[in-house]
Amino acid sequence: MFRGPGPRGLNELKWGSFDGHLLALATRQGANVRRARVEEVRWDHGRPIVRARGCAAVAYDLLVVASGVNSVTQSVLQALPIAYRPPQTTKTLIREYYLGEDTVNRVLGTSMHVFMLDLPRLEFAAIIPKGDYASVCLLGEEIDGALIRAFFESPQVKACFPPAVSLEQAACQCQPRINIAGALQPFGDRIVFIGDSGVTRLYKDGIGAAYRTAKAAATTVVFEGIGARDFQRRYLPACQAINRDNRMGKLIFCFTQQIQHRSIARSAVLRMTRREQQRGGSAQRMSMVLWDMFTGSAPYSEILGRMLHPAFWLRLASDVILSALGRPQPEDGGVGTAGGIRTASESITGRGELGRVYQPGDILIRQGEMSDEMFVIQEGQVALVQEQGGQEVFLGVRGAGEFLGVSAIFEKQEQTATVRALTLVRLLTVDKENFMKRVHQDPAMAYRLFQHMSRRVRELNQQVKALNQELDRVSEGRRGDKDAAEPDSGGNSKSK
Ligand SMILES: Cc1cc2nc3c(=O)[nH]c(=O)nc-3n(C[C@H](O)[C@H](O)[C@H](O)COP(=O)(O)OP(=O)(O)OC[C@H]3O[C@@H](n4cnc5c(N)ncnc54)[C@H](O)[C@@H]3O)c2cc1C
């Protein structure tokens, strides 16, 4: 989705903006929003004084700076009596192409297309479908005109656009900056820097990092205080943890750069991923590494740990040999495309697993099977049927974003219904261990699940109520029939 309402020149507003959504949430929680540019910050009697354009200066108890790295605000803050030094940044590229929703669906589908191209300084390149638009994102070291041209001229990128589209004529383009190294001492007495203006994750998950630093700052303020020492004790470790993880991220990006420079290695990565996607199952080592690298859904330390597993290297080595021998790639199982890596769209669990694809009519889950996993429908529709007394009873249809078999996560149990694909379906399997890990990282996931369970309980209650009413009607009908069949006191039958 778009941060703001959408690209420049947008004709039709189809969705609200992401930032607008967050601001509305904050306002509902009691935040007092003032839409004005902060032009001056100074200290008076130990308290921060803030003056915004067109407003009187106001003294605050605590100043939380969340100014990002794409404004001149840093200069407003330079005169402050603190040791803060802004983060190091680099230039990126975002380009939006208007293709229309039908074309976007046809050429890109619902997948994010990630490229491993041998272009120096390019760390990450992706084309992301967003409604009517295809959004191109390039991250790396000082993305400049030459690198942008080389990217758009590569055949793998051209293959992702209809031939009629001129890649020179984007609907809009900008070159915002992102952090590549965190700020120095992002706090002081009565001041704390969160999000990009403090510390963020390397190349990925900036919004997640902004949330985490904001939370760490809020926890410090509530449980420790608002002095520099309080932030040092409680806020700094949270920033240091992100910085430490970024160092591992840099190692991983060095490794992927090496792969990108070597065609045999690139081909081996593609081969390994394709095979995993065809086979499904839990040991999707390369798929998970790529997914988490490109989406930022796991810490870099965890990804590095997985990359150091001997089984990962054994598999990769054998695929390098096969690629060197020129053996043909396995059939496209839905991840490889034109030399790039096409990963599945982000799952609703946010964990980033690549779901398994089923054809219409396939059985996804069988009634009676024991299971300790839950399932998330990522794409498509399924029918739920239950065998009752030798007959198949249709229970309903479920679609993308819905959970199945949730209670199995808490207790191993028998599947109560058979689930059959009605369309092409992508299904994600989440076991207890992954679920717990995910809830630990993202407590909102547990909330979403409880929401789902509470909706199911409400639906079941309604079904029970409807069933009781039906039973009452049937028994009343029977009583009526019985009364009608009985002769009245005068010896006449009530029925005519
Ligand atoms: C090309 C690109 C792609 C990205 N893709 C992703 C992605 O897919 N997922 C992800 O998680 N992250 C992504 N990020 C990173 C993410 O956007 C940032 O990490 C995140 O937005 C940081 O949030 P923030 O609140 O710290 O700063 P920002 O989002 O930059 O917000 C700062 C706000 O402060 C306002 N401001 C600045 N100065 C003043 C002032 N003086 N007075 C008043 N207001 C002011 C600005 O107008 C702005 O609204 C991407 C970044 C870039 C550049």
Coordinates of N, CA and C and ligand atoms in Angstrom, one line a residue, residues 1 3 18-19 34-40 52 65-74 76 90 92-94 112 124 128 130 136-139 174-179 194-198 200-201 203-211 213 294-295, ligand 1:
M1 N 0.8 -1.2 0.0 CA 0.0 0.0 0.0 C 0.9 1.2 0.0
R3 N 2.1 4.9 1.4 CA 2.3 5.7 2.6 C 1.3 6.9 2.6
F18 N -1.7 4.8 4.4 CA -1.2 4.1 5.5 C -0.9 5.1 6.7
D19 N -0.2 6.2 6.4 CA 0.2 7.1 7.4 C -1.1 7.8 8.0
R34 N -1.4 18.5 15.6 CA -1.2 19.8 15.1 C -0.5 19.7 13.8
R35 N -1.1 20.1 12.7 CA -0.5 20.0 11.4 C 0.4 21.3 11.1
A36 N 1.6 21.3 11.6 CA 2.4 22.5 11.4 C 3.9 22.1 11.4
R37 N 4.7 22.7 10.6 CA 6.1 22.3 10.5 C 6.8 22.9 11.7
V38 N 7.6 22.1 12.4 CA 8.4 22.6 13.5 C 9.6 23.4 13.0
E39 N 9.7 24.6 13.4 CA 10.8 25.5 12.8 C 11.9 25.8 13.8
E40 N 11.5 25.7 15.1 CA 12.6 26.0 16.0 C 12.4 25.1 17.3
A52 N 6.3 25.9 16.1 CA 5.9 25.4 14.8 C 5.4 26.6 14.0
V65 N 11.4 13.0 19.0 CA 11.6 13.4 17.6 C 11.5 12.2 16.7
A66 N 10.5 12.3 15.8 CA 10.3 11.2 14.8 C 10.2 11.9 13.4
S67 N 11.3 12.6 13.1 CA 11.3 13.4 11.9 C 11.8 12.7 10.7
G68 N 12.1 11.4 10.8 CA 12.7 10.7 9.6 C 14.0 11.3 9.2
V69 N 14.5 10.9 8.0 CA 15.7 11.4 7.5 C 15.6 12.2 6.2
N70 N 14.3 12.6 5.9 CA 14.1 13.2 4.6 C 13.6 14.6 4.7
S71 N 14.0 15.3 5.8 CA 13.7 16.7 5.9 C 14.9 17.5 6.5
V72 N 14.7 18.8 6.5 CA 15.9 19.6 7.0 C 15.8 19.8 8.5
T73 N 14.9 19.0 9.1 CA 14.7 19.2 10.6 C 16.0 18.9 11.4
Q74 N 16.8 18.1 10.8 CA 18.1 17.8 11.5 C 18.8 19.1 11.8
V76 N 17.5 22.0 12.4 CA 16.8 22.7 13.5 C 17.3 22.2 14.8
T90 N 21.7 7.0 2.7 CA 22.0 6.9 1.3 C 20.7 7.1 0.4
T92 N 17.9 6.4 -2.4 CA 17.2 5.2 -3.0 C 16.4 5.7 -4.2
L93 N 15.6 4.7 -4.8 CA 14.7 5.2 -5.9 C 13.3 4.5 -5.7
I94 N 12.3 5.3 -5.8 CA 10.9 4.7 -5.9 C 10.3 5.3 -7.2
M112 N 5.3 -10.0 -5.1 CA 6.4 -9.0 -5.1 C 7.5 -9.7 -5.9
F124 N 19.1 -4.3 -3.3 CA 17.8 -4.8 -3.3 C 17.0 -4.1 -4.4
I128 N 6.6 -4.1 -7.1 CA 5.6 -4.5 -6.2 C 4.2 -4.0 -6.7
K130 N 0.6 -2.6 -6.7 CA -0.2 -1.8 -5.7 C -1.4 -1.3 -6.5
V136 N 8.3 0.4 -8.3 CA 9.6 -0.1 -8.4 C 10.5 0.5 -7.3
C137 N 11.2 -0.4 -6.6 CA 12.0 0.1 -5.4 C 13.4 -0.4 -5.6
L138 N 14.3 0.5 -5.6 CA 15.8 0.2 -5.6 C 16.5 0.7 -4.4
L139 N 17.2 -0.2 -3.7 CA 17.9 0.1 -2.5 C 19.4 -0.3 -2.8
C174 N 10.6 9.4 -7.0 CA 11.4 10.2 -6.0 C 12.6 9.4 -5.6
Q175 N 13.5 10.1 -5.0 CA 14.7 9.5 -4.5 C 14.9 9.8 -3.0
P176 N 14.1 9.2 -2.1 CA 14.3 9.5 -0.7 C 15.5 8.8 -0.2
R177 N 15.9 9.3 1.0 CA 17.1 8.7 1.7 C 16.7 7.7 2.7
I178 N 17.5 6.7 2.9 CA 17.3 5.7 4.0 C 18.6 5.6 4.9
N179 N 18.4 5.2 6.1 CA 19.5 5.0 7.0 C 20.4 3.8 6.6
I194 N 13.3 8.7 17.8 CA 12.8 7.3 17.5 C 12.7 7.2 15.9
G195 N 12.5 5.9 15.5 CA 12.3 5.7 14.1 C 13.6 6.0 13.3
D196 N 13.4 6.4 12.1 CA 14.6 6.7 11.2 C 15.5 7.7 11.8
S197 N 15.0 8.7 12.5 CA 15.9 9.7 13.0 C 16.8 9.2 14.1
G198 N 16.4 8.0 14.7 CA 17.2 7.3 15.7 C 18.0 6.2 15.0
T200 N 17.3 2.4 12.8 CA 16.3 1.6 12.1 C 17.0 0.3 11.5
R201 N 16.2 -0.6 10.9 CA 16.8 -1.8 10.4 C 17.4 -1.5 9.0
Y203 N 17.9 -1.6 5.4 CA 17.2 -1.8 4.1 C 15.8 -2.4 4.3
K204 N 15.4 -2.9 5.5 CA 14.1 -3.6 5.6 C 13.3 -3.1 6.8
D205 N 12.0 -3.3 6.8 CA 11.2 -3.2 8.0 C 11.4 -1.9 8.8
G206 N 11.5 -0.8 8.1 CA 11.7 0.5 8.8 C 10.5 0.8 9.6
I207 N 9.4 0.4 9.2 CA 8.1 0.7 9.9 C 8.1 -0.1 11.2
G208 N 8.5 -1.4 11.1 CA 8.6 -2.2 12.3 C 9.6 -1.7 13.3
A209 N 10.8 -1.2 12.8 CA 11.8 -0.6 13.6 C 11.3 0.7 14.3
A210 N 10.6 1.5 13.5 CA 10.0 2.7 14.1 C 9.1 2.4 15.3
Y211 N 8.3 1.3 15.1 CA 7.4 0.9 16.1 C 8.2 0.4 17.3
T213 N 11.3 1.1 18.3 CA 12.0 2.1 19.0 C 11.0 3.0 19.8
F294 N 14.1 -10.5 2.0 CA 13.5 -9.5 1.2 C 12.3 -8.8 1.9
T295 N 11.7 -9.4 2.9 CA 10.6 -8.8 3.6 C 11.0 -8.2 4.9
Ligands
LIG1 C1 12.2 3.8 -0.9 C2 11.8 3.4 0.4 C3 11.0 2.2 0.6 C4 10.7 1.7 1.8 N1 9.9 0.6 2.0 C5 9.6 0.2 3.2 C6 8.8 -1.0 3.3 O1 8.3 -1.6 2.4 N2 8.5 -1.4 4.6 C7 8.9 -0.8 5.7 O2 8.7 -1.2 6.8 N3 9.7 0.4 5.6 C8 10.0 0.8 4.3 N4 10.8 2.0 4.2 C9 11.3 2.6 5.5 C10 10.2 3.4 6.2 O3 9.5 4.2 5.3 C11 10.8 4.2 7.3 O4 11.7 3.5 8.0 C12 9.7 4.7 8.2 O5 8.7 5.4 7.5 C13 10.3 5.6 9.3 O6 9.3 6.2 10.1 P1 9.6 7.6 10.8 O7 8.3 7.9 11.5 O8 10.8 7.5 11.6 O9 9.9 8.6 9.7 P2 9.1 9.1 8.5 O10 8.1 8.1 8.0 O11 10.0 9.7 7.5 O12 8.2 10.3 9.1 C14 8.7 11.5 9.5 C15 7.6 12.5 9.5 O13 8.1 13.7 10.1 C16 7.6 14.8 9.4 N5 8.5 15.9 9.7 C17 9.8 16.0 9.4 N6 10.3 17.2 9.8 C18 9.3 17.9 10.4 C19 9.1 19.1 11.0 N7 10.2 20.0 11.1 N8 7.9 19.5 11.5 C20 6.9 18.7 11.4 N9 6.9 17.4 10.8 C21 8.1 17.1 10.3 C22 7.7 14.4 7.9 O14 6.9 15.2 7.1 C23 7.2 12.9 8.1 O15 5.8 12.9 8.0 C24 11.1 2.5 3.0 C25 11.8 3.7 2.8 C26 12.1 4.1 1.6 C27 12.9 5.4 1.5

